[in-house]
Short mmCIF file of C-alpha atoms in Angstrom, two decimals:
data_model
loop_
_atom_site.label_atom_id
_atom_site.label_comp_id
_atom_site.label_asym_id
_atom_site.label_seq_id
_atom_site.Cartn_x
_atom_site.Cartn_y
_atom_site.Cartn_z
CA UNK A 205 38.13 5.17 6.81
CA UNK A 206 35.15 6.69 5.51
CA UNK A 207 34.29 7.75 9.09
CA UNK A 208 37.48 9.54 9.30
CA UNK A 209 37.87 11.40 5.99
CA UNK A 210 33.94 12.69 6.71
CA UNK A 211 34.93 13.34 10.16
CA UNK A 212 38.43 15.22 9.02
CA UNK A 213 36.42 17.14 6.39
CA UNK A 214 33.77 18.76 8.36
CA UNK A 215 36.32 19.89 11.49
CA UNK A 216 38.56 20.96 8.54
CA UNK A 217 36.07 22.17 5.48
CA UNK A 218 39.13 21.00 3.79
CA UNK A 219 36.85 19.28 0.49
CA UNK A 220 34.84 21.48 -1.28
CA UNK A 221 32.10 19.94 -2.85
CA UNK A 222 32.48 21.31 -5.73
CA UNK A 223 36.04 20.57 -6.32
CA UNK A 224 35.35 16.69 -6.07
CA UNK A 225 32.84 17.11 -8.54
CA UNK A 226 35.46 18.42 -10.90
CA UNK A 227 37.73 15.47 -9.86
CA UNK A 228 35.42 12.39 -8.77
CA UNK A 229 35.65 10.95 -12.82
CA UNK A 230 39.21 12.32 -13.46
CA UNK A 231 40.15 9.79 -10.18
CA UNK A 232 37.90 7.09 -11.40
CA UNK A 233 40.08 7.12 -14.88
CA UNK A 234 42.95 7.27 -13.16
CA UNK A 235 42.31 4.38 -10.26
CA UNK A 236 41.11 1.81 -13.36
CA UNK A 237 43.91 2.35 -15.29
CA UNK A 238 46.25 1.58 -12.60
CA UNK A 239 44.85 -1.83 -11.72
CA UNK A 240 44.35 -2.17 -15.78
CA UNK A 241 47.30 -4.58 -16.34
CA UNK A 242 47.42 -3.77 -20.15
CA UNK A 243 46.29 -1.60 -22.46
CA UNK A 244 42.14 -0.47 -22.46
CA UNK A 245 39.78 0.22 -25.24
CA UNK A 246 39.53 3.45 -26.68
CA UNK A 247 36.65 5.63 -26.48
CA UNK A 248 33.13 4.31 -27.74
CA UNK A 249 31.77 5.85 -30.98
CA UNK A 250 29.46 8.43 -30.98
CA UNK A 251 27.00 5.45 -31.69
CA UNK A 252 27.53 3.20 -29.25
CA UNK A 253 28.16 5.99 -26.15
CA UNK A 254 24.34 7.51 -27.22
CA UNK A 255 22.79 4.02 -27.02
CA UNK A 256 24.63 3.57 -23.50
CA UNK A 257 23.73 6.52 -21.95
CA UNK A 258 19.53 6.59 -23.26
CA UNK A 259 19.53 3.03 -22.35
CA UNK A 260 21.03 3.52 -18.47
CA UNK A 261 19.83 6.55 -17.69
CA UNK A 262 16.07 6.42 -19.43
CA UNK A 263 15.98 3.06 -19.87
CA UNK A 264 14.73 3.94 -23.80
CA UNK A 265 16.43 4.18 -27.63
CA UNK A 266 17.49 7.94 -28.68
CA UNK A 267 14.73 8.63 -31.19
CA UNK A 268 16.08 7.96 -35.15
CA UNK A 269 15.83 11.70 -35.25
CA UNK A 270 17.46 12.42 -31.99
CA UNK A 271 20.59 10.12 -32.91
CA UNK A 272 21.01 11.21 -36.34
CA UNK A 273 20.84 15.17 -34.97
CA UNK A 274 23.43 13.22 -32.23
CA UNK A 275 25.81 12.23 -34.59
CA UNK A 276 25.92 15.10 -36.60
CA UNK A 277 26.71 17.57 -33.56
CA UNK A 278 30.63 18.69 -34.21
CA UNK A 279 30.07 19.91 -30.46
CA UNK A 280 32.66 18.80 -28.29
CA UNK A 281 30.95 19.23 -25.28
CA UNK A 282 28.10 17.57 -26.63
CA UNK A 283 28.75 13.99 -24.69
CA UNK A 284 28.83 16.21 -21.63
CA UNK A 285 25.39 18.24 -22.89
CA UNK A 286 23.42 14.97 -23.39
CA UNK A 287 24.55 13.60 -19.80
CA UNK A 288 22.86 16.51 -18.46
CA UNK A 289 20.06 16.37 -20.71
CA UNK A 290 19.05 13.04 -19.67
CA UNK A 291 19.39 13.02 -16.19
CA UNK A 292 16.91 16.40 -15.88
CA UNK A 293 14.73 14.59 -17.96
CA UNK A 294 10.69 13.23 -16.78
CA UNK A 295 12.34 9.26 -18.24
CA UNK A 296 14.79 9.70 -15.67
CA UNK A 297 12.74 9.37 -12.46
CA UNK A 298 11.22 6.64 -13.97
CA UNK A 299 13.83 4.29 -14.61
CA UNK A 300 15.39 5.08 -11.22
CA UNK A 301 12.47 3.90 -9.76
CA UNK A 302 12.05 0.57 -11.97
CA UNK A 303 15.46 -0.01 -11.28
CA UNK A 304 15.29 0.57 -7.83
CA UNK A 305 11.80 -1.30 -7.57
CA UNK A 306 13.79 -4.37 -9.37
CA UNK A 307 16.57 -4.06 -6.24
CA UNK A 308 14.51 -3.05 -3.31
CA UNK A 309 11.60 -5.26 -3.81
CA UNK A 310 12.85 -8.07 -6.09
CA UNK A 311 9.99 -8.70 -7.63
CA UNK A 312 7.54 -9.52 -5.09
CA UNK A 313 4.35 -7.95 -4.35
CA UNK A 314 2.18 -7.47 -1.20
CA UNK A 315 -2.06 -6.44 -1.31
CA UNK A 316 -1.48 -3.95 0.90
CA UNK A 317 0.69 -1.33 -0.75
CA UNK A 318 -0.99 -0.86 -4.53
CA UNK A 319 1.93 -1.12 -6.88
CA UNK A 320 1.16 2.56 -8.15
CA UNK A 321 1.53 3.86 -5.30
CA UNK A 322 5.40 2.19 -4.41
CA UNK A 323 6.20 3.55 -7.99
CA UNK A 324 4.93 6.95 -7.83
CA UNK A 325 6.36 7.16 -4.05
CA UNK A 326 9.59 6.57 -5.95
CA UNK A 327 9.68 8.59 -9.02
CA UNK A 328 8.70 11.77 -6.89
CA UNK A 329 11.73 11.09 -4.49
CA UNK A 330 14.29 10.97 -7.96
CA UNK A 331 12.56 13.43 -8.85
CA UNK A 332 13.40 15.71 -6.05
CA UNK A 333 16.75 14.12 -5.83
CA UNK A 334 16.17 12.67 -2.72
CA UNK A 335 19.59 11.91 -0.89
CA UNK A 336 19.87 8.44 -0.74
CA UNK A 337 20.11 8.48 2.88
CA UNK A 338 16.81 10.05 3.50
CA UNK A 339 15.06 7.57 1.24
CA UNK A 340 16.92 4.42 3.20
CA UNK A 341 15.20 6.17 6.81
CA UNK A 342 12.01 6.37 4.84
CA UNK A 343 12.10 2.78 3.87
CA UNK A 344 13.37 1.58 6.97
CA UNK A 345 10.82 2.92 9.32
CA UNK A 346 7.12 4.82 7.70
CA UNK A 347 5.93 7.36 10.09
CA UNK A 348 2.02 6.33 10.07
CA UNK A 349 1.20 9.92 10.18
CA UNK A 350 2.96 11.68 7.03
CA UNK A 351 1.05 10.24 4.27
CA UNK A 352 3.29 11.30 2.00
CA UNK A 353 5.88 8.07 2.34
CA UNK A 354 3.10 5.60 3.22
CA UNK A 355 4.10 3.81 0.27
CA UNK A 356 7.59 3.07 1.47
CA UNK A 357 5.89 0.84 4.26
CA UNK A 358 5.51 -1.37 1.60
CA UNK A 359 9.47 -2.60 1.54
CA UNK A 360 8.37 -4.20 4.55
CA UNK A 361 5.32 -5.89 3.41
CA UNK A 362 6.00 -7.77 0.20
CA UNK A 363 5.79 -11.64 0.51
CA UNK A 364 9.55 -13.23 1.68
CA UNK A 365 9.71 -10.26 4.08
CA UNK A 366 7.24 -11.82 6.76
CA UNK A 367 9.04 -12.03 9.84
CA UNK A 368 11.56 -10.72 11.68
CA UNK A 369 14.96 -13.23 10.05
CA UNK A 370 13.74 -11.99 6.59
CA UNK A 371 13.75 -8.66 7.06
CA UNK A 372 17.40 -9.22 8.60
CA UNK A 373 18.78 -10.76 6.29
CA UNK A 374 17.16 -8.59 3.24
CA UNK A 375 18.03 -5.44 4.96
CA UNK A 376 21.76 -7.15 5.63
CA UNK A 377 22.05 -7.87 2.09
CA UNK A 378 20.41 -4.38 0.37
CA UNK A 379 21.79 -1.99 2.60
CA UNK A 380 24.60 -3.16 3.65
CA UNK A 381 26.15 -5.70 1.50
CA UNK A 382 26.25 -8.30 3.66
CA UNK A 383 24.84 -11.74 3.25
CA UNK A 384 24.19 -13.30 6.62
CA UNK A 385 21.89 -15.93 6.36
CA UNK A 386 24.11 -18.26 7.51
CA UNK A 387 24.88 -16.89 10.84
CA UNK A 388 21.42 -16.95 12.16
CA UNK A 389 22.11 -20.42 14.17
CA UNK A 390 25.93 -19.99 14.10
CA UNK A 391 29.22 -18.15 12.85
CA UNK A 392 29.11 -17.74 9.23
CA UNK A 393 31.58 -21.06 8.25
CA UNK A 394 33.51 -19.83 5.52
CA UNK A 395 33.34 -15.78 6.00
CA UNK A 396 34.92 -14.72 9.46
CA UNK A 397 32.90 -11.34 8.53
CA UNK A 398 30.07 -12.53 9.12
CA UNK A 399 29.42 -14.11 12.85
CA UNK A 400 26.31 -14.69 14.80
CA UNK A 401 26.20 -11.68 17.49
CA UNK A 402 26.29 -9.65 14.14
CA UNK A 403 23.17 -11.28 12.78
CA UNK A 404 21.51 -10.74 15.95
CA UNK A 405 22.08 -6.84 16.25
CA UNK A 406 20.75 -6.59 13.58
CA UNK A 407 17.51 -9.30 14.43
CA UNK A 408 17.01 -6.92 17.48
CA UNK A 409 16.40 -3.91 15.01
CA UNK A 410 13.75 -5.74 13.52
CA UNK A 411 12.56 -8.29 15.77
CA UNK A 412 8.13 -8.70 16.52
CA UNK A 413 8.29 -7.58 19.64
CA UNK A 414 9.83 -3.83 19.96
CA UNK A 415 9.64 -3.73 23.64
CA UNK A 416 12.50 -6.20 24.40
CA UNK A 417 15.43 -4.30 24.11
CA UNK A 418 18.02 -6.80 24.07
CA UNK A 419 17.56 -10.40 22.45
CA UNK A 420 19.24 -13.99 23.91
CA UNK A 421 20.89 -16.39 21.09
CA UNK A 422 22.92 -19.58 21.54
CA UNK A 423 24.99 -21.59 18.51
CA UNK A 424 24.40 -24.68 17.54
CA UNK A 425 27.82 -25.55 17.64
CA UNK A 426 28.78 -24.13 20.89
CA UNK A 427 26.71 -24.27 23.80
CA UNK A 428 26.50 -21.10 26.18
CA UNK A 429 23.70 -18.48 25.67
CA UNK A 430 24.67 -14.44 24.42
CA UNK A 431 22.09 -11.46 24.77
CA UNK A 432 22.68 -8.17 22.39
CA UNK A 433 20.59 -5.17 22.35
CA UNK A 434 20.75 -3.28 18.52
CA UNK A 435 23.72 -3.05 16.84
CA UNK A 436 25.01 -2.69 13.81
CA UNK A 437 27.93 -4.73 11.92
CA UNK A 438 31.48 -3.21 13.47
CA UNK A 439 28.99 -1.03 15.71
CA UNK A 440 28.59 -0.44 19.29
CA UNK A 441 25.63 -2.22 21.01
CA UNK A 442 22.76 0.61 21.79
CA UNK A 443 21.96 0.28 24.83
CA UNK A 444 18.00 0.63 25.14
CA UNK A 445 16.49 1.54 28.76
CA UNK A 446 13.83 -0.48 30.02
CA UNK A 447 10.04 1.06 30.59
CA UNK A 448 7.28 0.30 32.73
CA UNK A 449 4.06 -0.37 31.70
CA UNK A 450 2.95 3.28 32.05
CA UNK A 451 5.70 5.10 29.99
CA UNK A 452 4.28 4.33 26.75
CA UNK A 453 4.82 7.13 25.41
CA UNK A 454 8.53 7.44 26.48
CA UNK A 455 9.13 4.14 25.51
CA UNK A 456 8.03 5.17 21.65
CA UNK A 457 10.79 7.43 21.58
CA UNK A 458 12.86 3.48 21.07
CA UNK A 459 11.23 1.63 19.10
CA UNK A 460 13.85 -0.31 17.21
CA UNK A 461 13.02 0.11 13.43
CA UNK A 462 12.51 3.72 14.02
CA UNK A 463 16.74 3.31 15.51
CA UNK A 464 17.14 1.36 12.76
CA UNK A 465 16.10 4.50 10.35
CA UNK A 466 17.90 6.71 12.56
CA UNK A 467 21.44 4.98 12.37
CA UNK A 468 21.91 2.40 9.24
CA UNK A 469 21.86 4.97 6.85
CA UNK A 470 24.23 7.63 8.01
CA UNK A 471 27.56 8.74 6.75
CA UNK A 472 29.66 7.23 9.53
CA UNK A 473 28.03 3.88 8.65
CA UNK A 474 31.06 2.49 6.29
CA UNK A 475 29.04 -0.60 4.78
CA UNK A 476 26.14 1.40 4.06
CA UNK A 477 27.93 3.64 2.04
CA UNK A 478 30.44 1.62 0.72
CA UNK A 479 26.92 -1.06 -0.72
CA UNK A 480 25.74 2.14 -1.57
CA UNK A 481 28.32 3.21 -4.40
CA UNK A 482 28.74 -0.12 -5.10
CA UNK A 483 25.22 -0.58 -6.27
CA UNK A 484 25.12 2.89 -7.84
CA UNK A 485 28.46 1.45 -9.61
CA UNK A 486 27.13 -1.53 -10.87
CA UNK A 487 24.06 0.12 -12.06
CA UNK A 488 26.27 2.13 -14.69
CA UNK A 489 29.08 -0.43 -14.98
CA UNK A 490 27.58 -3.36 -15.05
CA UNK A 491 29.86 -5.13 -12.29
CA UNK A 492 30.64 -3.77 -8.91
CA UNK A 493 33.77 -2.86 -7.78
CA UNK A 494 32.91 -5.63 -4.65
CA UNK A 495 31.20 -8.81 -6.61
CA UNK A 496 28.70 -10.16 -6.13
CA UNK A 497 27.23 -6.93 -4.74
CA UNK A 498 25.89 -8.72 -1.42
CA UNK A 499 29.50 -10.40 -0.44
CA UNK A 500 31.70 -7.31 1.04
CA UNK A 501 33.95 -9.21 3.60
CA UNK A 502 37.70 -9.44 3.96
CA UNK A 503 38.07 -12.41 1.46
CA UNK A 504 36.04 -11.25 -1.01
CA UNK A 505 37.96 -7.51 -1.25
CA UNK A 506 37.16 -4.92 -3.75
CA UNK A 507 38.15 -4.99 -7.41
CA UNK A 508 39.75 -1.42 -6.88
CA UNK A 509 39.90 -0.53 -3.43
CA UNK A 510 41.12 3.01 -3.35
CA UNK A 511 38.43 3.84 -5.54
CA UNK A 512 35.55 2.26 -3.44
CA UNK A 513 37.19 4.55 -0.67
CA UNK A 514 36.78 8.08 -3.04
CA UNK A 515 33.86 7.04 -3.96
CA UNK A 516 32.46 6.25 -0.73
CA UNK A 517 34.13 10.05 0.78
CA UNK A 518 32.38 12.00 -2.77
CA UNK A 519 29.07 10.31 -2.33
CA UNK A 520 29.03 11.44 1.74
CA UNK A 521 30.56 14.80 1.15
CA UNK A 522 27.51 15.58 -1.55
CA UNK A 523 25.63 14.63 0.56
CA UNK A 524 24.26 11.08 -0.73
CA UNK A 525 23.33 12.61 -3.90
CA UNK A 526 22.52 10.23 -6.32
CA UNK A 527 21.95 12.39 -9.93
CA UNK A 528 25.82 13.85 -8.78
CA UNK A 529 27.42 10.28 -8.14
CA UNK A 530 25.69 8.93 -11.76
CA UNK A 531 26.91 12.10 -13.57
CA UNK A 532 30.34 11.72 -12.30
CA UNK A 533 30.42 8.23 -13.23
CA UNK A 534 28.79 8.90 -16.87
CA UNK A 535 31.49 11.58 -17.22
CA UNK A 536 34.91 9.58 -16.73
CA UNK A 537 36.21 7.46 -20.03
CA UNK A 538 36.11 4.25 -17.91
CA UNK A 539 32.02 4.80 -18.40
CA UNK A 540 32.28 6.08 -22.06
CA UNK A 541 34.91 3.24 -23.06
CA UNK A 542 34.24 1.11 -26.07
CA UNK A 543 32.76 -2.61 -25.90
CA UNK A 544 35.57 -3.48 -28.38
CA UNK A 545 38.85 -5.19 -26.96
CA UNK A 546 41.80 -3.27 -28.07
CA UNK A 547 44.15 -4.83 -30.98
CA UNK A 548 46.32 -7.63 -29.48
CA UNK A 549 44.57 -7.89 -26.49
CA UNK A 550 42.43 -11.53 -25.66
CA UNK A 551 39.26 -11.86 -24.20
CA UNK A 552 40.72 -13.97 -21.47
CA UNK A 553 43.29 -11.06 -20.47
CA UNK A 554 40.43 -8.58 -20.28
CA UNK A 555 38.18 -10.23 -17.33
CA UNK A 556 35.15 -7.69 -16.41
CA UNK A 557 36.59 -6.10 -12.77
CA UNK A 558 39.20 -4.96 -14.71
CA UNK A 559 37.30 -2.83 -16.78
CA UNK A 560 39.44 -2.78 -19.94
CA UNK A 561 36.55 -2.65 -21.96
CA UNK A 562 32.85 -1.84 -21.58
CA UNK A 563 31.18 -4.29 -19.77
CA UNK A 564 28.36 -5.55 -21.57
CA UNK A 565 24.79 -5.25 -19.66
CA UNK A 566 22.00 -7.37 -20.47
CA UNK A 567 18.54 -5.06 -20.88
CA UNK A 568 16.30 -5.61 -17.95
CA UNK A 569 13.30 -6.70 -18.46
CA UNK A 570 11.88 -2.68 -18.01
CA UNK A 571 14.40 -1.98 -20.85
CA UNK A 572 13.84 -4.92 -22.78
CA UNK A 573 9.84 -2.93 -22.92
CA UNK A 574 10.60 0.51 -24.10
CA UNK A 575 13.43 -0.75 -26.50
CA UNK A 576 11.47 -2.80 -28.02
CA UNK A 577 8.26 -0.30 -28.40
CA UNK A 578 10.26 2.07 -29.28
CA UNK A 579 12.16 -0.04 -31.97
CA UNK A 580 9.37 -0.82 -33.66
CA UNK A 581 7.68 2.72 -33.43
CA UNK A 582 4.98 1.10 -31.47
CA UNK A 583 5.84 3.43 -28.14
CA UNK A 584 3.44 6.47 -28.69
CA UNK A 585 0.70 4.74 -29.80
CA UNK A 586 0.85 2.07 -26.41
CA UNK A 587 1.46 5.03 -24.16
CA UNK A 588 -1.57 7.14 -25.45
CA UNK A 589 -4.10 3.57 -24.98
CA UNK A 590 -5.83 4.12 -21.10
CA UNK A 591 -4.87 1.39 -18.89
CA UNK A 592 -8.30 0.39 -17.13
CA UNK A 593 -8.70 1.36 -13.56
CA UNK A 594 -8.07 -2.45 -12.22
CA UNK A 595 -5.86 -5.04 -14.76
CA UNK A 596 -7.00 -8.23 -14.53
CA UNK A 597 -4.25 -8.90 -17.01
CA UNK A 598 -1.98 -11.69 -16.15
CA UNK A 599 1.47 -12.37 -18.17
CA UNK A 600 1.15 -15.77 -16.94
CA UNK A 601 -2.23 -16.88 -18.69
CA UNK A 602 -1.20 -15.46 -21.42
CA UNK A 603 1.90 -17.18 -21.67
CA UNK A 604 0.02 -20.37 -21.24
CA UNK A 605 -2.86 -20.05 -23.43
CA UNK A 606 -4.89 -19.34 -21.05
CA UNK A 607 -6.13 -15.72 -22.49
CA UNK A 608 -5.80 -14.82 -25.87
CA UNK A 609 -5.82 -10.81 -26.02
CA UNK A 610 -2.56 -9.12 -25.93
CA UNK A 611 -2.17 -5.90 -24.09
CA UNK A 612 -2.00 -2.96 -25.68
CA UNK A 613 -1.19 -0.32 -22.54
CA UNK A 614 2.10 0.42 -21.27
CA UNK A 615 0.88 -1.25 -17.36
CA UNK A 616 -0.11 -4.49 -19.37
CA UNK A 617 2.59 -4.74 -21.56
CA UNK A 618 5.47 -3.91 -19.07
CA UNK A 619 3.85 -6.80 -16.79
CA UNK A 620 3.77 -9.03 -19.81
CA UNK A 621 8.26 -8.13 -20.45
CA UNK A 622 8.50 -8.26 -16.98
CA UNK A 623 6.91 -11.46 -16.37
CA UNK A 624 9.24 -13.50 -19.45
CA UNK A 625 12.37 -11.14 -18.89
CA UNK A 626 12.42 -10.96 -15.15
CA UNK A 627 13.89 -13.23 -12.62
CA UNK A 628 11.56 -15.29 -9.84
CA UNK A 629 10.33 -13.52 -6.97
CA UNK A 630 13.03 -13.00 -4.15
CA UNK A 631 15.96 -13.72 -6.86
CA UNK A 632 18.24 -10.43 -7.63
CA UNK A 633 18.59 -9.81 -11.36
CA UNK A 634 22.64 -9.05 -10.59
CA UNK A 635 23.96 -11.60 -13.59
CA UNK A 636 22.84 -12.50 -17.16
CA UNK A 637 21.08 -16.04 -17.44
CA UNK A 638 19.76 -16.52 -21.22
CA UNK A 639 16.67 -18.41 -21.07
CA UNK A 640 14.87 -20.20 -24.25
CA UNK A 641 12.07 -18.19 -23.25
CA UNK A 642 13.50 -14.90 -24.11
CA UNK A 643 14.08 -15.40 -27.25
CA UNK A 644 10.54 -18.08 -28.16
CA UNK A 645 8.37 -14.54 -27.11
CA UNK A 646 10.44 -12.75 -29.57
CA UNK A 647 9.90 -15.12 -32.48
CA UNK A 648 6.29 -17.01 -31.87
CA UNK A 649 4.55 -14.32 -29.86
CA UNK A 650 1.44 -13.07 -32.12
CA UNK A 651 1.33 -9.73 -30.26
CA UNK A 652 4.75 -8.67 -31.04
CA UNK A 653 4.81 -9.71 -34.24
CA UNK A 654 1.84 -7.88 -34.89
CA UNK A 655 4.31 -4.85 -33.72
CA UNK A 656 5.88 -5.75 -37.20
CA UNK A 657 3.43 -4.89 -39.46
CA UNK A 658 2.14 -1.94 -40.96
CA UNK A 659 0.57 0.58 -38.02
CA UNK A 660 -0.22 3.75 -37.97
CA UNK A 661 3.47 5.75 -37.71
CA UNK A 662 5.32 2.64 -36.68
CA UNK A 663 8.56 1.72 -37.82
CA UNK A 664 7.44 -0.87 -40.85
CA UNK A 665 5.26 1.88 -42.08
CA UNK A 666 7.81 4.20 -42.00
CA UNK A 667 10.13 1.84 -44.57
CA UNK A 668 7.23 1.06 -46.74
CA UNK A 669 6.84 4.70 -47.63
CA UNK A 670 10.63 4.07 -48.84
CA UNK A 671 11.97 3.60 -51.93
CA UNK A 672 15.65 2.83 -51.90
CA UNK A 673 17.46 0.44 -50.01
CA UNK A 674 20.14 2.25 -48.74
CA UNK A 675 17.76 4.60 -47.06
CA UNK A 676 15.83 1.38 -45.74
CA UNK A 677 18.57 0.84 -44.10
CA UNK A 678 19.95 3.48 -42.52
CA UNK A 679 16.72 4.37 -41.38
CA UNK A 680 16.34 0.44 -39.60
CA UNK A 681 19.60 0.07 -38.29
CA UNK A 682 19.46 3.80 -36.56
CA UNK A 683 15.81 3.04 -35.58
CA UNK A 684 16.45 -0.62 -33.67
CA UNK A 685 20.10 -0.25 -33.07
CA UNK A 686 20.88 3.03 -33.00
CA UNK A 687 23.65 3.03 -35.77
CA UNK A 688 24.65 3.37 -39.39
CA UNK A 689 24.76 -0.01 -41.37
CA UNK A 690 28.20 -1.05 -42.57
CA UNK A 691 27.92 -1.33 -46.47
CA UNK A 692 27.75 -4.86 -46.40
CA UNK A 693 24.67 -4.48 -44.10
CA UNK A 694 23.30 -2.04 -46.43
CA UNK A 695 23.78 -4.69 -49.45
CA UNK A 696 22.09 -7.27 -47.49
CA UNK A 697 19.01 -5.39 -46.74
CA UNK A 698 18.62 -4.79 -50.65
CA UNK A 699 19.01 -8.34 -51.24
CA UNK A 700 16.57 -9.60 -49.08
CA UNK A 701 14.10 -6.85 -50.22
CA UNK A 702 14.92 -7.92 -53.90
CA UNK A 703 14.31 -11.52 -53.27
CA UNK A 704 10.89 -10.89 -51.65
CA UNK A 705 9.81 -8.10 -53.33
CA UNK A 706 6.81 -9.63 -53.93
CA UNK A 707 5.68 -9.40 -50.07
CA UNK A 708 7.52 -6.34 -49.31
CA UNK A 709 5.89 -5.54 -46.13
CA UNK A 710 6.46 -8.49 -44.72
CA UNK A 711 9.84 -8.41 -45.56
CA UNK A 712 10.56 -5.22 -43.88
CA UNK A 713 9.18 -6.88 -41.35
CA UNK A 714 11.26 -9.93 -40.93
CA UNK A 715 14.12 -7.34 -41.25
CA UNK A 716 13.18 -5.67 -38.35
CA UNK A 717 12.36 -8.71 -36.31
CA UNK A 718 16.30 -9.87 -36.84
CA UNK A 719 17.57 -6.89 -35.28
CA UNK A 720 15.48 -6.98 -32.51
CA UNK A 721 16.21 -10.41 -31.75
CA UNK A 722 20.16 -9.95 -32.44
CA UNK A 723 22.53 -10.04 -29.17
CA UNK A 724 23.49 -6.19 -30.40
CA UNK A 725 19.58 -5.52 -29.60
CA UNK A 726 19.59 -7.45 -26.31
CA UNK A 727 22.79 -6.22 -25.11
CA UNK A 728 23.63 -2.32 -23.61
CA UNK A 729 27.30 -2.12 -24.57
#
């Protein structure tokens, strides 16, 4: 369907990108409302929206000053202006780099391409708003003579992708939304869409002996041999000429990985386009229209098929512009909806796939790091602490008491938070699984607790200079939770400070810790 839409629009020139840009967020709301099955939540208040969009687009909390300014701004267009400011900020490319590193590498490492080079490559790509199809093409095949994209080779170098089978399975999952691992030895036993011929069609692009244009395979259940050349799921087999030994220069034009980088990330490849917009939707909305993200098949249809079609067609029409698509999603009322259930609606009647309320999203390890640093007022100090050229810090050694020195610079602090809150290498970070270690880290780690003692310019030092309990409560809540406290919460702060007035600094740190350790802080809501 997407290919037909694209071909028709290209032939007739009837889809103007500017017109689609003005309509897509409305289309999102129309399609969500169409399948809601009941009342939807109203728009989130300014505080809830500000925190949500800031974390989603920058990975950070807004400063207390920025939050108060936004709350007081009477401009009816302030949300749109905020979205545009965040998309244009220096934090946006870093946030995208962190999100896509997690998605593409899944916490795996390699020794050949330094992490810093990979991260710079991705940051520069998102800063330049590089089209997604171009970025994927670079990941799939790296021209060794192009130094600018050499770090992209890390995608295939990380541990767990050291043979053609593992490469095949990860390319299918991450770029086509198809978990075809079970199709290596036979057709998938429960998913009719995932066949062994599809597996080996993709495998042929990625096998270790690129000179062989076809491959032979056999099912463990059905006798008989089969052959295939390079073939994308749902596509035609690519015919590659046979070359003699003295035709190496001509044969180089048919390197399978190079052909894959040409053929997979295209407007006409429907699985690629649909998977791409589904993952970007998940990034903003907390759940894919197809969920799980790598289960695109007939028996797991999208929750909103017309919406997935509309997003796909618009993404293609706008030349795979990630920033544009994220902006359209952010402008929708569906994104800006409150996370609180509408009055009279039970939780069981508002499952996440209906998007009747905003889906709660756990902070990623990177978001948790930036937000704890920002909320505690220690961000500037840690940012300004130089990092060693070659870090020897190991989060495993630190957590297990083998080293005592708490990290003091951003790369090492980030490594610690990823170690505590991240999934094991190779495990996608999609669904939230709370762990005892998460709570114990914030509760017991002496380095984190040091952040909650008065230090130059941090939150507890600012609070210690304030005399009035109500003023303290306001600054505490807006700094940590990006909202003003209720009357009851203000009274609780006042009572706690009165109870422990003989150790006021410690009490202020304990109040800050209580908010940092709360579910409200842990989730993006």
